[in-house]
PDB file of C-alpha atoms in Angstrom:
ATOM      1  CA  LYS A   1      80.220 112.843 159.215  1.00 68.00           C
ATOM      2  CA  ALA A   2      82.170 111.424 156.279  1.00 79.00           C
ATOM      3  CA  GLY A   3      82.852 113.732 153.350  1.00 92.00           C
ATOM      4  CA  VAL A   4      82.258 113.174 149.667  1.00 95.00           C
ATOM      5  CA  THR A   5      84.218 110.199 148.431  1.00 96.00           C
ATOM      6  CA  GLN A   6      85.213 109.455 144.877  1.00 97.00           C
ATOM      7  CA  THR A   7      86.596 106.248 143.443  1.00 97.00           C
ATOM      8  CA  PRO A   8      88.971 105.554 141.950  1.00 97.00           C
ATOM      9  CA  ARG A   9      91.311 108.462 142.661  1.00 96.00           C
ATOM     10  CA  TYR A  10      93.455 107.801 139.607  1.00 96.00           C
ATOM     11  CA  LEU A  11      92.663 106.082 136.343  1.00 96.00           C
ATOM     12  CA  ILE A  12      94.568 105.481 133.135  1.00 97.00           C
ATOM     13  CA  LYS A  13      92.696 104.481 130.002  1.00 97.00           C
ATOM     14  CA  THR A  14      93.384 104.382 126.276  1.00 97.00           C
ATOM     15  CA  ARG A  15      91.504 106.129 123.499  1.00 97.00           C
ATOM     16  CA  GLY A  16      88.276 104.440 122.537  1.00 97.00           C
ATOM     17  CA  GLN A  17      87.725 102.787 125.895  1.00 97.00           C
ATOM     18  CA  GLN A  18      84.962 103.710 128.288  1.00 97.00           C
ATOM     19  CA  VAL A  19      85.213 104.570 131.961  1.00 98.00           C
ATOM     20  CA  THR A  20      82.910 104.733 134.976  1.00 98.00           C
ATOM     21  CA  LEU A  21      83.593 107.004 137.933  1.00 98.00           C
ATOM     22  CA  SER A  22      81.820 106.747 141.251  1.00 98.00           C
ATOM     23  CA  CYS A  23      80.783 109.335 143.827  1.00 98.00           C
ATOM     24  CA  SER A  24      79.340 108.790 147.283  1.00 98.00           C
ATOM     25  CA  PRO A  25      77.776 111.969 148.670  1.00 97.00           C
ATOM     26  CA  ILE A  26      77.616 113.072 152.263  1.00 95.00           C
ATOM     27  CA  SER A  27      74.935 111.177 154.132  1.00 95.00           C
ATOM     28  CA  GLY A  28      71.570 112.910 153.725  1.00 94.00           C
ATOM     29  CA  HIS A  29      72.562 114.852 150.625  1.00 94.00           C
ATOM     30  CA  ARG A  30      70.287 114.302 147.654  1.00 94.00           C
ATOM     31  CA  SER A  31      71.925 116.515 145.032  1.00 93.00           C
ATOM     32  CA  VAL A  32      75.070 115.333 143.279  1.00 95.00           C
ATOM     33  CA  SER A  33      76.861 117.364 140.621  1.00 93.00           C
ATOM     34  CA  TRP A  34      79.786 116.529 138.406  1.00 95.00           C
ATOM     35  CA  TYR A  35      82.447 118.884 137.076  1.00 95.00           C
ATOM     36  CA  GLN A  36      85.382 118.521 134.727  1.00 96.00           C
ATOM     37  CA  GLN A  37      88.594 120.430 135.497  1.00 94.00           C
ATOM     38  CA  THR A  38      91.296 120.855 132.862  1.00 94.00           C
ATOM     39  CA  PRO A  39      94.169 123.344 132.544  1.00 89.00           C
ATOM     40  CA  GLY A  40      92.778 124.672 129.275  1.00 88.00           C
ATOM     41  CA  GLN A  41      89.049 124.890 129.954  1.00 90.00           C
ATOM     42  CA  GLY A  42      89.081 125.252 133.733  1.00 91.00           C
ATOM     43  CA  LEU A  43      86.139 124.020 135.767  1.00 92.00           C
ATOM     44  CA  GLN A  44      83.061 123.116 133.761  1.00 93.00           C
ATOM     45  CA  PHE A  45      79.712 121.811 134.941  1.00 91.00           C
ATOM     46  CA  LEU A  46      78.753 118.420 133.528  1.00 94.00           C
ATOM     47  CA  PHE A  47      75.409 117.533 135.113  1.00 92.00           C
ATOM     48  CA  GLU A  48      73.437 117.391 138.331  1.00 92.00           C
ATOM     49  CA  TYR A  49      71.326 114.595 139.705  1.00 94.00           C
ATOM     50  CA  PHE A  50      68.625 114.931 142.329  1.00 93.00           C
ATOM     51  CA  SER A  51      66.444 112.094 143.557  1.00 93.00           C
ATOM     52  CA  GLU A  52      67.693 109.792 140.790  1.00 94.00           C
ATOM     53  CA  THR A  53      66.794 112.284 138.040  1.00 94.00           C
ATOM     54  CA  GLN A  54      69.066 114.453 135.968  1.00 93.00           C
ATOM     55  CA  ARG A  55      68.017 117.969 136.893  1.00 90.00           C
ATOM     56  CA  ASN A  56      70.580 120.097 135.076  1.00 87.00           C
ATOM     57  CA  LYS A  57      73.004 119.481 132.276  1.00 90.00           C
ATOM     58  CA  GLY A  58      76.047 121.323 131.012  1.00 90.00           C
ATOM     59  CA  ASN A  59      77.328 121.612 127.484  1.00 91.00           C
ATOM     60  CA  PHE A  60      79.058 118.269 126.975  1.00 95.00           C
ATOM     61  CA  PRO A  61      78.583 115.652 124.251  1.00 96.00           C
ATOM     62  CA  GLY A  62      76.404 112.618 124.747  1.00 95.00           C
ATOM     63  CA  ARG A  63      79.468 110.480 125.428  1.00 97.00           C
ATOM     64  CA  PHE A  64      79.250 111.847 128.949  1.00 97.00           C
ATOM     65  CA  SER A  65      76.415 110.369 130.940  1.00 97.00           C
ATOM     66  CA  GLY A  66      75.518 109.739 134.514  1.00 97.00           C
ATOM     67  CA  ARG A  67      73.044 108.250 136.877  1.00 97.00           C
ATOM     68  CA  GLN A  68      72.060 108.347 140.499  1.00 97.00           C
ATOM     69  CA  PHE A  69      70.935 105.495 142.675  1.00 97.00           C
ATOM     70  CA  SER A  70      68.288 105.435 145.362  1.00 95.00           C
ATOM     71  CA  ASN A  71      70.944 105.898 148.063  1.00 94.00           C
ATOM     72  CA  SER A  72      72.084 109.088 146.235  1.00 96.00           C
ATOM     73  CA  ARG A  73      75.361 107.560 145.109  1.00 97.00           C
ATOM     74  CA  SER A  74      76.161 108.627 141.598  1.00 98.00           C
ATOM     75  CA  GLU A  75      78.207 107.361 138.699  1.00 98.00           C
ATOM     76  CA  MET A  76      79.347 109.073 135.569  1.00 98.00           C
ATOM     77  CA  ASN A  77      80.334 107.277 132.418  1.00 98.00           C
ATOM     78  CA  VAL A  78      82.432 108.445 129.517  1.00 97.00           C
ATOM     79  CA  SER A  79      82.309 106.325 126.398  1.00 95.00           C
ATOM     80  CA  THR A  80      84.712 106.287 123.455  1.00 96.00           C
ATOM     81  CA  LEU A  81      87.392 108.157 125.354  1.00 97.00           C
ATOM     82  CA  GLU A  82      89.358 110.907 123.617  1.00 97.00           C
ATOM     83  CA  LEU A  83      92.692 112.408 124.590  1.00 97.00           C
ATOM     84  CA  GLY A  84      90.892 115.610 125.512  1.00 96.00           C
ATOM     85  CA  ASP A  85      88.900 113.807 128.176  1.00 97.00           C
ATOM     86  CA  SER A  86      92.004 113.702 130.364  1.00 97.00           C
ATOM     87  CA  ALA A  87      91.005 115.771 133.371  1.00 97.00           C
ATOM     88  CA  LEU A  88      90.228 115.893 137.042  1.00 95.00           C
ATOM     89  CA  TYR A  89      86.572 114.949 137.516  1.00 97.00           C
ATOM     90  CA  LEU A  90      85.053 116.431 140.620  1.00 95.00           C
ATOM     91  CA  CYS A  91      81.866 115.418 142.314  1.00 95.00           C
ATOM     92  CA  ALA A  92      79.969 117.699 144.681  1.00 94.00           C
ATOM     93  CA  SER A  93      77.017 117.017 146.914  1.00 94.00           C
ATOM     94  CA  SER A  94      74.512 119.202 148.720  1.00 92.00           C
ATOM     95  CA  LEU A  95      71.243 118.770 150.562  1.00 91.00           C
ATOM     96  CA  GLU A  96      68.852 120.038 147.913  1.00 86.00           C
ATOM     97  CA  GLY A  97      71.097 121.854 145.440  1.00 78.00           C
ATOM     98  CA  GLY A  98      69.838 125.379 146.018  1.00 75.00           C
ATOM     99  CA  ALA A  99      72.385 128.097 145.269  1.00 68.00           C
ATOM    100  CA  GLY A 100      71.180 130.471 147.922  1.00 68.00           C
ATOM    101  CA  THR A 101      70.520 128.005 150.691  1.00 74.00           C
ATOM    102  CA  ASP A 102      72.857 125.074 150.184  1.00 82.00           C
ATOM    103  CA  THR A 103      76.583 124.558 150.275  1.00 85.00           C
ATOM    104  CA  GLN A 104      78.202 122.234 147.802  1.00 88.00           C
ATOM    105  CA  TYR A 105      80.819 119.926 149.276  1.00 91.00           C
ATOM    106  CA  PHE A 106      83.403 118.656 146.837  1.00 92.00           C
ATOM    107  CA  GLY A 107      85.185 115.341 146.766  1.00 94.00           C
ATOM    108  CA  PRO A 108      88.921 115.029 146.076  1.00 93.00           C
ATOM    109  CA  GLY A 109      88.313 114.130 142.449  1.00 95.00           C
ATOM    110  CA  THR A 110      89.253 111.332 140.083  1.00 97.00           C
ATOM    111  CA  ARG A 111      92.270 112.034 137.889  1.00 96.00           C
ATOM    112  CA  LEU A 112      91.623 110.449 134.484  1.00 97.00           C
ATOM    113  CA  THR A 113      94.457 110.117 132.014  1.00 97.00           C
ATOM    114  CA  VAL A 114      93.679 109.017 128.469  1.00 97.00           C
ATOM    115  CA  LEU A 115      96.618 107.693 126.451  1.00 96.00           C
TER     116      LEU A 115
ATOM    117  CA  ALA B   1      77.081 135.262 127.523  1.00 67.00           C
ATOM    118  CA  GLN B   2      77.306 135.227 131.260  1.00 75.00           C
ATOM    119  CA  SER B   3      80.851 135.022 132.521  1.00 84.00           C
ATOM    120  CA  VAL B   4      83.153 135.611 135.434  1.00 91.00           C
ATOM    121  CA  THR B   5      86.657 137.028 135.151  1.00 94.00           C
ATOM    122  CA  GLN B   6      89.489 136.675 137.604  1.00 96.00           C
ATOM    123  CA  LEU B   7      92.255 139.206 137.070  1.00 93.00           C
ATOM    124  CA  GLY B   8      95.686 137.671 137.509  1.00 92.00           C
ATOM    125  CA  SER B   9      96.328 133.983 137.144  1.00 94.00           C
ATOM    126  CA  HIS B  10      99.075 134.206 139.747  1.00 96.00           C
ATOM    127  CA  VAL B  11      99.371 136.507 142.744  1.00 97.00           C
ATOM    128  CA  SER B  12     102.336 136.514 145.097  1.00 97.00           C
ATOM    129  CA  VAL B  13     102.355 138.304 148.465  1.00 97.00           C
ATOM    130  CA  SER B  14     104.601 138.303 151.502  1.00 97.00           C
ATOM    131  CA  GLU B  15     103.540 136.597 154.684  1.00 97.00           C
ATOM    132  CA  GLY B  16     101.590 139.113 156.759  1.00 97.00           C
ATOM    133  CA  ALA B  17     100.680 141.256 153.767  1.00 97.00           C
ATOM    134  CA  LEU B  18      97.208 142.016 152.450  1.00 97.00           C
ATOM    135  CA  VAL B  19      95.721 139.484 150.073  1.00 98.00           C
ATOM    136  CA  LEU B  20      93.514 140.850 147.284  1.00 98.00           C
ATOM    137  CA  LEU B  21      92.120 138.550 144.603  1.00 98.00           C
ATOM    138  CA  ARG B  22      89.942 140.170 141.976  1.00 97.00           C
ATOM    139  CA  CYS B  23      86.710 138.882 140.466  1.00 96.00           C
ATOM    140  CA  ASN B  24      84.262 140.549 138.083  1.00 94.00           C
ATOM    141  CA  TYR B  25      81.051 139.114 136.631  1.00 90.00           C
ATOM    142  CA  SER B  26      79.284 140.023 133.447  1.00 86.00           C
ATOM    143  CA  SER B  27      75.688 140.874 134.298  1.00 74.00           C
ATOM    144  CA  SER B  28      74.030 143.757 136.097  1.00 65.00           C
ATOM    145  CA  VAL B  29      71.452 141.358 137.507  1.00 69.00           C
ATOM    146  CA  PRO B  30      72.605 140.419 141.014  1.00 69.00           C
ATOM    147  CA  PRO B  31      73.711 136.809 141.006  1.00 80.00           C
ATOM    148  CA  TYR B  32      74.787 134.375 143.659  1.00 87.00           C
ATOM    149  CA  LEU B  33      78.556 134.678 144.062  1.00 90.00           C
ATOM    150  CA  PHE B  34      81.060 132.285 145.565  1.00 92.00           C
ATOM    151  CA  TRP B  35      84.734 131.965 146.355  1.00 96.00           C
ATOM    152  CA  TYR B  36      86.266 128.503 146.529  1.00 96.00           C
ATOM    153  CA  VAL B  37      89.772 127.394 147.462  1.00 96.00           C
ATOM    154  CA  GLN B  38      91.548 124.342 146.106  1.00 95.00           C
ATOM    155  CA  TYR B  39      94.653 122.897 147.726  1.00 92.00           C
ATOM    156  CA  PRO B  40      96.908 120.570 145.708  1.00 86.00           C
ATOM    157  CA  ASN B  41      95.359 117.185 144.980  1.00 80.00           C
ATOM    158  CA  GLN B  42      92.154 118.127 146.733  1.00 84.00           C
ATOM    159  CA  GLY B  43      88.660 119.162 145.790  1.00 88.00           C
ATOM    160  CA  LEU B  44      87.194 122.628 146.206  1.00 92.00           C
ATOM    161  CA  GLN B  45      86.223 124.088 149.550  1.00 93.00           C
ATOM    162  CA  LEU B  46      83.733 126.924 149.877  1.00 92.00           C
ATOM    163  CA  LEU B  47      85.285 130.021 151.460  1.00 95.00           C
ATOM    164  CA  LEU B  48      82.212 132.249 151.344  1.00 93.00           C
ATOM    165  CA  LYS B  49      79.142 133.087 149.303  1.00 90.00           C
ATOM    166  CA  TYR B  50      76.977 136.114 148.574  1.00 89.00           C
ATOM    167  CA  THR B  51      73.230 135.600 148.454  1.00 81.00           C
ATOM    168  CA  SER B  52      71.997 139.229 148.625  1.00 77.00           C
ATOM    169  CA  ALA B  53      71.697 139.340 152.409  1.00 73.00           C
ATOM    170  CA  ALA B  54      74.718 141.570 153.083  1.00 82.00           C
ATOM    171  CA  THR B  55      77.228 143.120 150.700  1.00 88.00           C
ATOM    172  CA  LEU B  56      80.212 142.343 152.942  1.00 94.00           C
ATOM    173  CA  VAL B  57      80.521 138.616 153.360  1.00 94.00           C
ATOM    174  CA  LYS B  58      82.801 136.993 155.900  1.00 95.00           C
ATOM    175  CA  GLY B  59      84.111 133.537 155.255  1.00 94.00           C
ATOM    176  CA  ILE B  60      86.390 130.953 156.752  1.00 94.00           C
ATOM    177  CA  ASN B  61      90.099 131.361 157.481  1.00 93.00           C
ATOM    178  CA  GLY B  62      89.812 135.154 157.848  1.00 96.00           C
ATOM    179  CA  PHE B  63      88.735 135.825 154.264  1.00 97.00           C
ATOM    180  CA  GLU B  64      86.015 138.256 153.299  1.00 97.00           C
ATOM    181  CA  ALA B  65      84.567 139.624 150.073  1.00 97.00           C
ATOM    182  CA  GLU B  66      82.507 142.666 149.195  1.00 94.00           C
ATOM    183  CA  PHE B  67      79.762 142.659 146.585  1.00 92.00           C
ATOM    184  CA  LYS B  68      79.783 145.901 144.581  1.00 91.00           C
ATOM    185  CA  LYS B  69      76.903 146.010 142.141  1.00 87.00           C
ATOM    186  CA  SER B  70      78.038 149.240 140.490  1.00 88.00           C
ATOM    187  CA  GLU B  71      81.389 147.666 139.668  1.00 91.00           C
ATOM    188  CA  THR B  72      80.020 144.125 139.102  1.00 90.00           C
ATOM    189  CA  SER B  73      82.820 142.938 141.367  1.00 93.00           C
ATOM    190  CA  PHE B  74      83.275 140.485 144.221  1.00 94.00           C
ATOM    191  CA  HIS B  75      86.921 140.791 145.271  1.00 97.00           C
ATOM    192  CA  LEU B  76      88.345 138.507 147.952  1.00 98.00           C
ATOM    193  CA  THR B  77      90.550 139.948 150.692  1.00 98.00           C
ATOM    194  CA  LYS B  78      92.426 138.870 153.781  1.00 98.00           C
ATOM    195  CA  PRO B  79      94.254 141.409 155.950  1.00 97.00           C
ATOM    196  CA  SER B  80      97.275 139.260 156.738  1.00 97.00           C
ATOM    197  CA  ALA B  81      98.472 136.351 154.624  1.00 97.00           C
ATOM    198  CA  HIS B  82      99.630 133.089 156.152  1.00 96.00           C
ATOM    199  CA  MET B  83     101.806 130.475 154.516  1.00 96.00           C
ATOM    200  CA  SER B  84      98.872 128.073 154.717  1.00 95.00           C
ATOM    201  CA  ASP B  85      96.859 130.337 152.377  1.00 96.00           C
ATOM    202  CA  ALA B  86      98.938 129.217 149.395  1.00 96.00           C
ATOM    203  CA  ALA B  87      96.429 127.543 147.071  1.00 97.00           C
ATOM    204  CA  GLU B  88      94.308 128.159 143.990  1.00 97.00           C
ATOM    205  CA  TYR B  89      91.246 130.339 144.407  1.00 98.00           C
ATOM    206  CA  PHE B  90      88.175 130.273 142.205  1.00 96.00           C
ATOM    207  CA  CYS B  91      85.452 132.850 141.930  1.00 96.00           C
ATOM    208  CA  ALA B  92      82.126 131.427 140.770  1.00 92.00           C
ATOM    209  CA  VAL B  93      78.735 132.834 139.883  1.00 88.00           C
ATOM    210  CA  THR B  94      75.247 131.592 139.138  1.00 83.00           C
ATOM    211  CA  TRP B  95      72.063 133.351 138.164  1.00 76.00           C
ATOM    212  CA  TYR B  96      70.049 130.231 138.770  1.00 72.00           C
ATOM    213  CA  SER B  97      68.471 128.816 141.855  1.00 69.00           C
ATOM    214  CA  SER B  98      70.472 125.632 141.388  1.00 67.00           C
ATOM    215  CA  ALA B  99      73.876 125.652 142.974  1.00 66.00           C
ATOM    216  CA  SER B 100      75.189 123.257 140.375  1.00 69.00           C
ATOM    217  CA  LYS B 101      74.760 125.562 137.354  1.00 77.00           C
ATOM    218  CA  ILE B 102      77.625 127.776 138.393  1.00 83.00           C
ATOM    219  CA  ILE B 103      80.230 129.330 136.174  1.00 87.00           C
ATOM    220  CA  PHE B 104      83.750 129.261 137.519  1.00 91.00           C
ATOM    221  CA  GLY B 105      86.475 131.769 136.856  1.00 94.00           C
ATOM    222  CA  SER B 106      89.799 130.572 135.538  1.00 94.00           C
ATOM    223  CA  GLY B 107      91.383 130.634 138.972  1.00 96.00           C
ATOM    224  CA  THR B 108      94.139 132.589 140.705  1.00 97.00           C
ATOM    225  CA  ARG B 109      97.113 130.814 142.200  1.00 97.00           C
ATOM    226  CA  LEU B 110      98.163 132.522 145.423  1.00 97.00           C
ATOM    227  CA  SER B 111     101.787 132.170 146.530  1.00 97.00           C
ATOM    228  CA  ILE B 112     103.034 133.380 149.903  1.00 97.00           C
ATOM    229  CA  ARG B 113     106.630 134.564 150.262  1.00 96.00           C
ATOM    230  CA  PRO B 114     108.263 134.014 153.671  1.00 94.00           C
TER     231      PRO B 114
END
């Protein structure tokens, strides 16, 4: 079974631009979560989608948004990029998203650099 | 605020030696606890998780962790380190039913000396 895939793997943008990252979960998984990883702030939860609906949301500004399609693939969008948005963005998928019952499988991440 | 603390941002051990990575969480309410490993340029991989079934949890690659409520700790151990264990390790905790709303520790980089 194929793992979680994320595209692109690397991205360079300039301040003020917007960016869209894509995540394809493991087949059959309906929960997709996004995380931001930076040296200063560590790993932080962005949001979770389940059955095309945002189910949980972390503490990030509205410039960060996402969506999920009927095939469970998910995209996240960052508008008006800032230097501080440079990070590794990780996507994780699981069957239903339950902490006690499910396992989250992480993709390799998209490395975003904002210049 | 709920939090998780990993003591030591960098731990170095000799090959064959005991590995001990420390993790403490902030609440007395039993949470779900996790240890993840991240190899360079890769995503996170779940090593093990505690879900209140047993206090000693065995994971992959010979790792195990013990939940100690009285100490609010969930330290990760491995009896004998291998070179392939060199990676970054993250302790994570959630008090919610959703696996996504987890709080990660700051990570511990494990180095293995030959």
